[in-house]
Coordinates of C-alpha atoms in Angstrom, one line a residue:
Chain A
M1 CA 174.1 -115.7 -7.1
K2 CA 175.6 -112.7 -8.9
I3 CA 176.6 -109.4 -7.3
L4 CA 177.4 -106.4 -9.6
G5 CA 179.6 -103.5 -8.5
L6 CA 178.9 -100.2 -10.1
V7 CA 181.6 -97.5 -9.9
G8 CA 180.5 -93.9 -10.3
S9 CA 183.9 -92.3 -10.5
V10 CA 186.0 -91.3 -13.5
R11 CA 189.2 -91.9 -11.6
K12 CA 190.7 -95.3 -12.3
L13 CA 191.5 -97.2 -9.2
G14 CA 190.3 -94.3 -7.1
N15 CA 188.6 -94.7 -3.7
S16 CA 185.2 -95.6 -5.1
E17 CA 186.7 -98.4 -7.2
I18 CA 188.9 -99.7 -4.4
L19 CA 186.1 -99.8 -1.9
T20 CA 183.6 -101.3 -4.4
K21 CA 186.2 -104.0 -5.1
E22 CA 186.6 -104.6 -1.4
A23 CA 182.9 -105.1 -1.1
L24 CA 182.9 -107.5 -4.0
M25 CA 185.7 -109.5 -2.3
G26 CA 183.4 -109.7 0.7
A27 CA 180.6 -110.9 -1.5
E28 CA 182.9 -113.5 -3.1
E29 CA 183.9 -114.8 0.3
E30 CA 180.2 -115.5 0.9
G31 CA 180.0 -117.5 -2.3
A32 CA 178.8 -115.0 -4.8
E33 CA 179.9 -114.6 -8.4
V34 CA 180.9 -110.9 -8.9
E35 CA 181.3 -108.5 -11.7
I36 CA 182.2 -104.8 -11.9
L37 CA 181.3 -102.0 -14.3
R38 CA 182.9 -98.6 -14.3
L39 CA 179.9 -96.5 -15.2
T40 CA 181.8 -93.6 -16.6
D41 CA 183.5 -95.9 -19.1
Y42 CA 180.2 -96.2 -20.8
R43 CA 178.3 -93.7 -23.0
V44 CA 175.2 -92.6 -21.1
E45 CA 173.4 -89.7 -22.8
P46 CA 170.9 -87.4 -21.0
C47 CA 167.2 -88.4 -21.1
T48 CA 165.7 -86.4 -24.0
G49 CA 162.2 -86.4 -22.4
C50 CA 160.8 -87.9 -25.6
A51 CA 158.4 -89.9 -23.4
A52 CA 158.5 -92.9 -25.7
C53 CA 159.0 -95.2 -22.7
L54 CA 155.9 -93.8 -21.1
L55 CA 153.5 -93.0 -24.0
Q56 CA 154.5 -95.9 -26.2
E57 CA 155.1 -98.2 -23.3
K58 CA 158.5 -99.5 -24.5
G59 CA 162.1 -99.5 -23.4
C60 CA 164.4 -96.4 -23.8
V61 CA 164.9 -95.6 -27.4
I62 CA 168.3 -93.8 -27.0
K63 CA 171.1 -95.8 -28.6
D64 CA 173.8 -95.7 -26.0
D65 CA 175.0 -97.9 -23.2
A66 CA 172.3 -97.1 -20.5
N67 CA 170.1 -100.1 -21.6
F68 CA 173.2 -102.3 -21.3
I69 CA 173.9 -101.1 -17.8
F70 CA 170.3 -101.7 -16.7
A71 CA 170.3 -105.1 -18.4
K72 CA 173.5 -106.0 -16.4
M73 CA 171.7 -104.9 -13.2
A74 CA 168.7 -107.0 -14.1
E75 CA 170.7 -110.1 -14.5
S76 CA 172.3 -109.6 -11.1
D77 CA 170.8 -110.5 -7.7
G78 CA 172.6 -107.8 -5.8
I79 CA 174.0 -104.4 -6.7
I80 CA 176.7 -102.4 -4.9
V81 CA 177.2 -98.8 -5.9
G82 CA 180.4 -97.1 -5.1
V83 CA 180.3 -93.4 -5.9
P84 CA 182.3 -90.4 -4.6
C85 CA 180.7 -87.3 -3.2
Y86 CA 181.7 -84.1 -5.0
I87 CA 180.3 -80.9 -3.6
L88 CA 177.4 -82.3 -1.5
E89 CA 176.2 -84.8 -4.1
A90 CA 177.0 -87.9 -6.0
T91 CA 178.8 -87.6 -9.3
A92 CA 176.8 -86.7 -12.5
I93 CA 176.6 -90.3 -13.8
V94 CA 174.2 -91.1 -10.9
K95 CA 171.8 -88.3 -11.9
Q96 CA 172.1 -89.3 -15.5
L97 CA 171.1 -92.9 -14.7
I98 CA 168.2 -91.7 -12.4
D99 CA 166.7 -89.9 -15.4
R100 CA 167.4 -92.8 -17.7
G101 CA 165.8 -95.2 -15.2
F102 CA 162.3 -94.3 -16.2
A103 CA 161.7 -97.4 -18.4
P104 CA 163.0 -100.0 -15.9
M105 CA 161.2 -98.2 -13.2
Q106 CA 157.9 -98.6 -15.0
Q107 CA 158.6 -102.2 -16.1
N108 CA 159.8 -103.3 -12.7
T109 CA 162.8 -105.1 -14.2
L110 CA 164.9 -104.5 -11.1
R111 CA 162.3 -104.7 -8.4
G112 CA 163.2 -106.8 -5.4
K113 CA 167.0 -106.9 -5.9
V114 CA 169.3 -106.1 -3.0
G115 CA 171.6 -103.1 -2.9
G116 CA 174.3 -101.5 -1.0
V117 CA 176.0 -98.1 -1.3
I118 CA 179.5 -96.9 -0.5
V119 CA 180.3 -93.2 -0.7
P120 CA 183.9 -92.1 -0.1
Y121 CA 184.2 -88.3 0.5
A122 CA 187.0 -85.9 1.4
T123 CA 185.4 -82.9 3.2
R124 CA 183.3 -83.3 6.3
G125 CA 180.1 -81.4 6.2
W126 CA 180.0 -81.4 2.4
T127 CA 178.0 -84.6 1.9
Q128 CA 174.4 -83.7 2.8
N129 CA 172.7 -84.6 -0.4
V130 CA 174.7 -87.6 -1.5
F131 CA 172.4 -90.4 -0.3
Q132 CA 169.3 -88.5 -1.6
Q133 CA 170.7 -89.3 -5.1
T134 CA 171.8 -92.9 -4.6
N135 CA 168.5 -93.6 -2.8
T136 CA 166.4 -91.9 -5.5
W137 CA 168.1 -94.1 -8.1
L138 CA 168.0 -97.4 -6.3
L139 CA 164.6 -97.0 -4.5
S140 CA 162.9 -95.8 -7.6
L141 CA 164.0 -99.0 -9.3
G142 CA 162.6 -101.1 -6.4
I143 CA 166.0 -102.1 -5.0
H144 CA 166.2 -102.8 -1.3
V145 CA 169.2 -100.9 0.1
V146 CA 170.5 -102.9 3.1
D147 CA 173.3 -100.5 4.0
Q148 CA 174.9 -97.2 3.0
L149 CA 178.3 -96.2 4.0
L150 CA 179.8 -92.7 4.1
I151 CA 183.5 -93.1 4.3
H152 CA 186.0 -90.3 5.0
V153 CA 189.1 -90.5 2.8
Q154 CA 191.0 -87.3 2.7
G155 CA 193.3 -88.1 -0.2
L156 CA 193.2 -89.6 -3.7
S157 CA 193.3 -93.4 -3.7
E158 CA 193.9 -93.3 0.0
A159 CA 191.3 -96.0 0.9
P160 CA 193.8 -98.9 1.1
L161 CA 195.5 -97.1 4.1
I162 CA 192.2 -96.9 6.0
Q163 CA 191.6 -100.3 7.6
D164 CA 188.2 -99.4 9.0
A165 CA 187.0 -98.3 5.5
L166 CA 188.1 -101.6 4.0
E167 CA 186.5 -103.6 6.7
K168 CA 183.2 -101.8 6.5
S169 CA 183.1 -102.1 2.7
R170 CA 183.9 -105.8 2.9
D171 CA 181.1 -106.3 5.4
L172 CA 178.7 -104.4 3.2
G173 CA 179.4 -106.9 0.4
K174 CA 178.8 -109.8 2.8
Q175 CA 175.5 -108.2 4.0
V176 CA 174.2 -107.9 0.5
V177 CA 174.8 -111.6 -0.1
R178 CA 173.3 -112.6 3.2
A179 CA 170.2 -110.5 2.6
I180 CA 169.7 -112.3 -0.7
Q181 CA 170.3 -115.7 0.9
T182 CA 167.9 -115.2 3.8
G183 CA 165.4 -112.9 2.1
D184 CA 165.7 -110.5 5.0
T185 CA 166.3 -107.2 3.3
S186 CA 165.9 -105.0 6.4
F187 CA 168.3 -102.1 6.7
Q188 CA 171.4 -103.1 8.5
G189 CA 173.2 -99.7 8.5
E190 CA 173.1 -96.7 10.8
E191 CA 169.6 -95.6 11.4
G192 CA 168.7 -92.2 10.0
I193 CA 165.4 -90.2 10.3
C194 CA 163.4 -91.6 7.3
P195 CA 162.1 -95.1 8.0
I196 CA 162.4 -95.9 4.2
C197 CA 165.7 -94.4 3.0
H198 CA 167.3 -93.9 6.4
D199 CA 168.7 -90.5 5.4
R200 CA 168.7 -87.6 7.9
N201 CA 167.3 -84.9 5.6
I202 CA 163.7 -83.7 6.2
R203 CA 161.7 -80.9 4.6
I204 CA 159.3 -78.7 6.6
L205 CA 156.1 -78.1 4.7
K206 CA 154.5 -74.6 4.4
D207 CA 151.8 -75.5 7.0
M208 CA 154.8 -75.5 9.6
E209 CA 153.3 -78.6 11.1
T210 CA 154.2 -81.4 8.7
V211 CA 157.7 -82.7 7.9
E212 CA 158.5 -85.0 5.0
C213 CA 161.4 -87.0 3.7
P214 CA 162.2 -85.3 0.4
V215 CA 163.1 -88.6 -1.2
C216 CA 160.5 -91.0 0.0
A217 CA 157.7 -88.5 0.7
V218 CA 156.9 -90.0 4.0
R219 CA 155.2 -87.4 6.2
G220 CA 155.4 -87.0 9.9
S221 CA 155.6 -84.4 12.6
L222 CA 158.1 -83.1 15.1
K223 CA 157.9 -83.5 18.8
I224 CA 160.3 -82.1 21.5
E225 CA 160.8 -84.6 24.3
D226 CA 163.3 -83.8 27.1
G227 CA 164.8 -81.1 24.8
K228 CA 165.4 -83.6 22.0
I229 CA 163.7 -83.5 18.6
R230 CA 161.7 -86.6 17.7
V231 CA 160.3 -87.1 14.3
V232 CA 157.1 -89.1 14.4
F233 CA 155.8 -91.1 11.4
S234 CA 152.5 -93.0 11.6
P235 CA 152.5 -96.6 10.2
E236 CA 149.9 -95.4 7.6
A237 CA 152.3 -92.6 6.4
I238 CA 155.2 -95.1 6.2
A239 CA 153.0 -97.5 4.2
R240 CA 152.2 -94.7 1.7
H241 CA 155.8 -93.9 0.8
R242 CA 156.7 -92.8 -2.7
W243 CA 158.5 -96.0 -3.9
T244 CA 155.8 -98.6 -3.2
V245 CA 154.9 -100.5 -6.4
E246 CA 151.3 -99.4 -6.0
N247 CA 152.3 -95.8 -5.6
L248 CA 154.6 -95.9 -8.6
Q249 CA 151.9 -97.6 -10.7
R250 CA 149.4 -94.9 -9.7
H251 CA 152.0 -92.2 -10.6
F252 CA 152.3 -93.6 -14.1
S253 CA 148.6 -94.5 -14.6
Y254 CA 147.0 -91.4 -13.2
H255 CA 149.6 -88.6 -13.3
L256 CA 151.8 -89.2 -16.3
K257 CA 149.9 -91.2 -18.9
P258 CA 146.8 -89.0 -18.8
S259 CA 149.1 -86.1 -19.7
K260 CA 148.8 -87.3 -23.3
D261 CA 145.1 -86.3 -23.4
F262 CA 145.9 -83.0 -21.7
F263 CA 148.7 -82.4 -24.2
I264 CA 146.3 -83.0 -27.1
K265 CA 143.5 -80.8 -25.5
T266 CA 145.8 -77.9 -25.0
K267 CA 147.8 -78.1 -28.2
A268 CA 146.3 -75.2 -30.0
Q269 CA 146.5 -72.9 -27.0
R270 CA 150.1 -73.9 -26.2
K271 CA 151.1 -73.3 -29.8
E272 CA 149.6 -69.8 -29.8
M273 CA 151.2 -68.9 -26.5
A274 CA 154.6 -70.3 -27.3
Q275 CA 154.9 -68.2 -30.5
K276 CA 156.4 -65.2 -28.7
Y277 CA 159.1 -67.4 -27.2
K278 CA 159.8 -68.9 -30.6
D279 CA 160.3 -65.5 -32.0
Y280 CA 162.2 -64.0 -29.0
L281 CA 166.0 -63.7 -29.6
K282 CA 165.6 -65.4 -32.9
K283 CA 168.8 -65.0 -35.0
P284 CA 168.1 -63.3 -38.3
Chain B
M1 CA 132.5 -62.7 -11.6
H2 CA 131.4 -66.3 -11.4
Y3 CA 134.1 -68.8 -10.4
R4 CA 133.9 -72.5 -11.0
V5 CA 136.7 -74.9 -9.8
K6 CA 136.9 -78.6 -10.5
L7 CA 139.4 -80.5 -8.4
R8 CA 140.1 -83.9 -10.0
Y9 CA 141.5 -86.4 -7.5
Y10 CA 142.9 -89.5 -9.2
P11 CA 143.2 -92.7 -7.2
G12 CA 145.8 -92.3 -4.4
D13 CA 145.7 -88.5 -4.5
A14 CA 143.5 -87.6 -1.6
L15 CA 144.8 -88.2 1.9
R16 CA 141.4 -89.6 3.0
A17 CA 138.1 -90.7 1.6
I18 CA 136.2 -87.8 0.1
R19 CA 132.8 -87.8 1.7
K20 CA 129.6 -86.0 0.7
E21 CA 128.8 -85.0 4.2
D22 CA 132.2 -83.3 4.7
L23 CA 131.7 -81.3 1.5
Q24 CA 128.2 -80.4 2.6
A25 CA 129.6 -79.0 5.8
I26 CA 132.1 -76.9 3.8
A27 CA 129.2 -75.7 1.5
A28 CA 127.1 -74.7 4.5
K29 CA 130.1 -73.0 6.2
W30 CA 130.9 -70.8 3.2
S31 CA 127.6 -70.6 1.5
L32 CA 128.7 -71.9 -1.9
Q33 CA 127.7 -74.6 -4.3
V34 CA 129.7 -77.8 -3.8
G35 CA 129.4 -80.9 -6.0
L36 CA 130.8 -84.4 -5.9
E37 CA 131.1 -86.8 -8.7
N38 CA 132.7 -90.3 -8.7
I39 CA 134.0 -91.7 -12.0
E40 CA 134.8 -95.3 -12.3
G41 CA 137.2 -96.0 -15.2
E42 CA 137.7 -99.2 -17.1
M43 CA 139.7 -101.6 -15.0
T44 CA 141.7 -104.5 -16.5
P45 CA 143.5 -107.3 -14.6
G46 CA 146.7 -105.3 -14.9
G47 CA 145.2 -102.1 -13.6
E48 CA 143.5 -99.2 -15.3
K49 CA 144.4 -98.4 -18.8
T50 CA 144.7 -94.6 -18.9
L51 CA 147.1 -93.9 -21.8
D52 CA 144.6 -93.3 -24.6
K53 CA 141.7 -92.2 -22.4
D54 CA 140.1 -88.8 -22.0
I55 CA 141.0 -87.2 -18.7
E56 CA 137.3 -87.0 -17.8
S57 CA 136.8 -90.8 -18.3
I58 CA 139.6 -92.0 -16.0
S59 CA 138.8 -93.1 -12.4
Q60 CA 138.6 -90.0 -10.3
T61 CA 136.6 -88.1 -7.7
V62 CA 135.7 -84.6 -8.8
I63 CA 134.9 -81.9 -6.3
S64 CA 133.2 -78.8 -7.8
L65 CA 133.1 -75.5 -6.1
E66 CA 131.0 -72.6 -7.5
T67 CA 130.5 -69.1 -6.2
D68 CA 130.5 -65.4 -7.2
S69 CA 133.0 -64.5 -4.4
E70 CA 136.7 -64.9 -4.7
E71 CA 137.1 -64.8 -0.9
I72 CA 134.6 -67.6 -0.4
L73 CA 136.3 -69.6 -3.1
K74 CA 139.7 -69.2 -1.5
N75 CA 138.4 -70.1 2.0
S76 CA 136.5 -73.1 0.8
L77 CA 139.5 -74.3 -1.3
R78 CA 141.8 -74.0 1.8
D79 CA 139.3 -76.2 3.7
V80 CA 139.2 -78.8 0.9
I81 CA 143.0 -78.8 0.5
R82 CA 143.8 -79.0 4.2
R83 CA 141.5 -82.0 4.4
Y84 CA 142.4 -83.9 1.3
R85 CA 145.6 -82.1 0.1
S86 CA 146.0 -80.6 -3.4
P87 CA 145.2 -82.8 -6.3
R88 CA 148.7 -83.4 -7.8
T89 CA 148.5 -82.9 -11.5
V90 CA 148.1 -79.7 -13.5
F91 CA 145.3 -81.3 -15.4
S92 CA 143.4 -82.0 -12.2
L93 CA 141.9 -78.5 -12.6
W94 CA 140.6 -79.3 -16.0
G95 CA 137.0 -78.1 -16.5
S96 CA 137.5 -75.1 -14.1
S97 CA 136.6 -71.6 -15.4
Q98 CA 139.6 -69.5 -16.3
E99 CA 139.2 -67.2 -13.3
G100 CA 138.5 -70.1 -11.0
E101 CA 141.6 -72.0 -12.1
K102 CA 143.8 -68.9 -11.4
V103 CA 142.5 -68.6 -7.9
A104 CA 142.8 -72.4 -7.3
W105 CA 146.4 -72.3 -8.6
R106 CA 147.3 -69.5 -6.1
V107 CA 145.7 -71.3 -3.1
I108 CA 147.4 -74.6 -4.0
E109 CA 150.8 -72.8 -4.2
E110 CA 150.1 -71.1 -0.9
L111 CA 149.4 -74.4 0.7
D112 CA 152.6 -76.0 -0.5
G113 CA 152.0 -76.7 -4.1
W114 CA 151.1 -79.8 -6.0
W115 CA 152.4 -82.3 -3.5

């Protein structure tokens, strides 16, 4: 069994790298073979939106290291992502890999693997969107996230001083291995609101009746019981979440691929209407 | 002004089964012409191949609304969308008249967009 650690911080031996390594030590204790990649040491270009992966049904054509990273993930059984939270969100490498994940998402090359996430952060109250990004990346690829940790570390490379952070990270590494061994990929972390990604963010739709997890698109409603808010999701709504293999297949088959025909049908009209933008602010 | 709106629901788009009798009730309530067409695409063992197909030939349920009144169109669209939600692609209005499409776009945005 192989567990891959992915570090999303530029800082060498920073908190993310230390805690990811601690998780990998836990995985090793459980008998796993481990490897680590520092994501920012690789060249990952932005997605160009060329749609070759979609419309030609092939892998990403950009010649950089993203395909190597996804191949490394594909040959692992478990993936532990350690990424810092900077200004509410995960670092840019995560978003870059979300966008570049379009081909493996379609091809299901990572579906069914087990994942864990560790997020060290410095400022309390400035972390609200961080799991939205890690979950969007991992859940879109079909990875079962069994735990996600938000770990307060005030200073740079301070993690080794915080025993609780080290223990939690080591346990996360063990949990990932055990989930692979037992096949029980149920979430072991602190329960949130969404039954799929376990985050606490919800969006209120314009009808002012429906709430939705912005990541998983599971819809429910709010109830007040004994002065407490309760978010209610029906089993049917949970089963329809965004990241099911059926839903993703529908998304590609019926929403994205038919856009080729729409693109062809509207070509002349688009060309005519785009002309003024082509001419606008044109340098002589 | 005559308005024609076609709402193309691809598999998985509508929140519930689109039934003729429910659409007939909307037609009677607002006195407009309502049509329903089911298109069955070409299925393969790996699912439907949609990449090189015309939008009109892919599996879908098409609801058509036709009226001379903008108000009636808006009200009937609201009923349809509240029941089934908005179809979720911009090409799901393909085949609508220009004016009909403009009204539909506004109502869809009003009811929370293309979700």
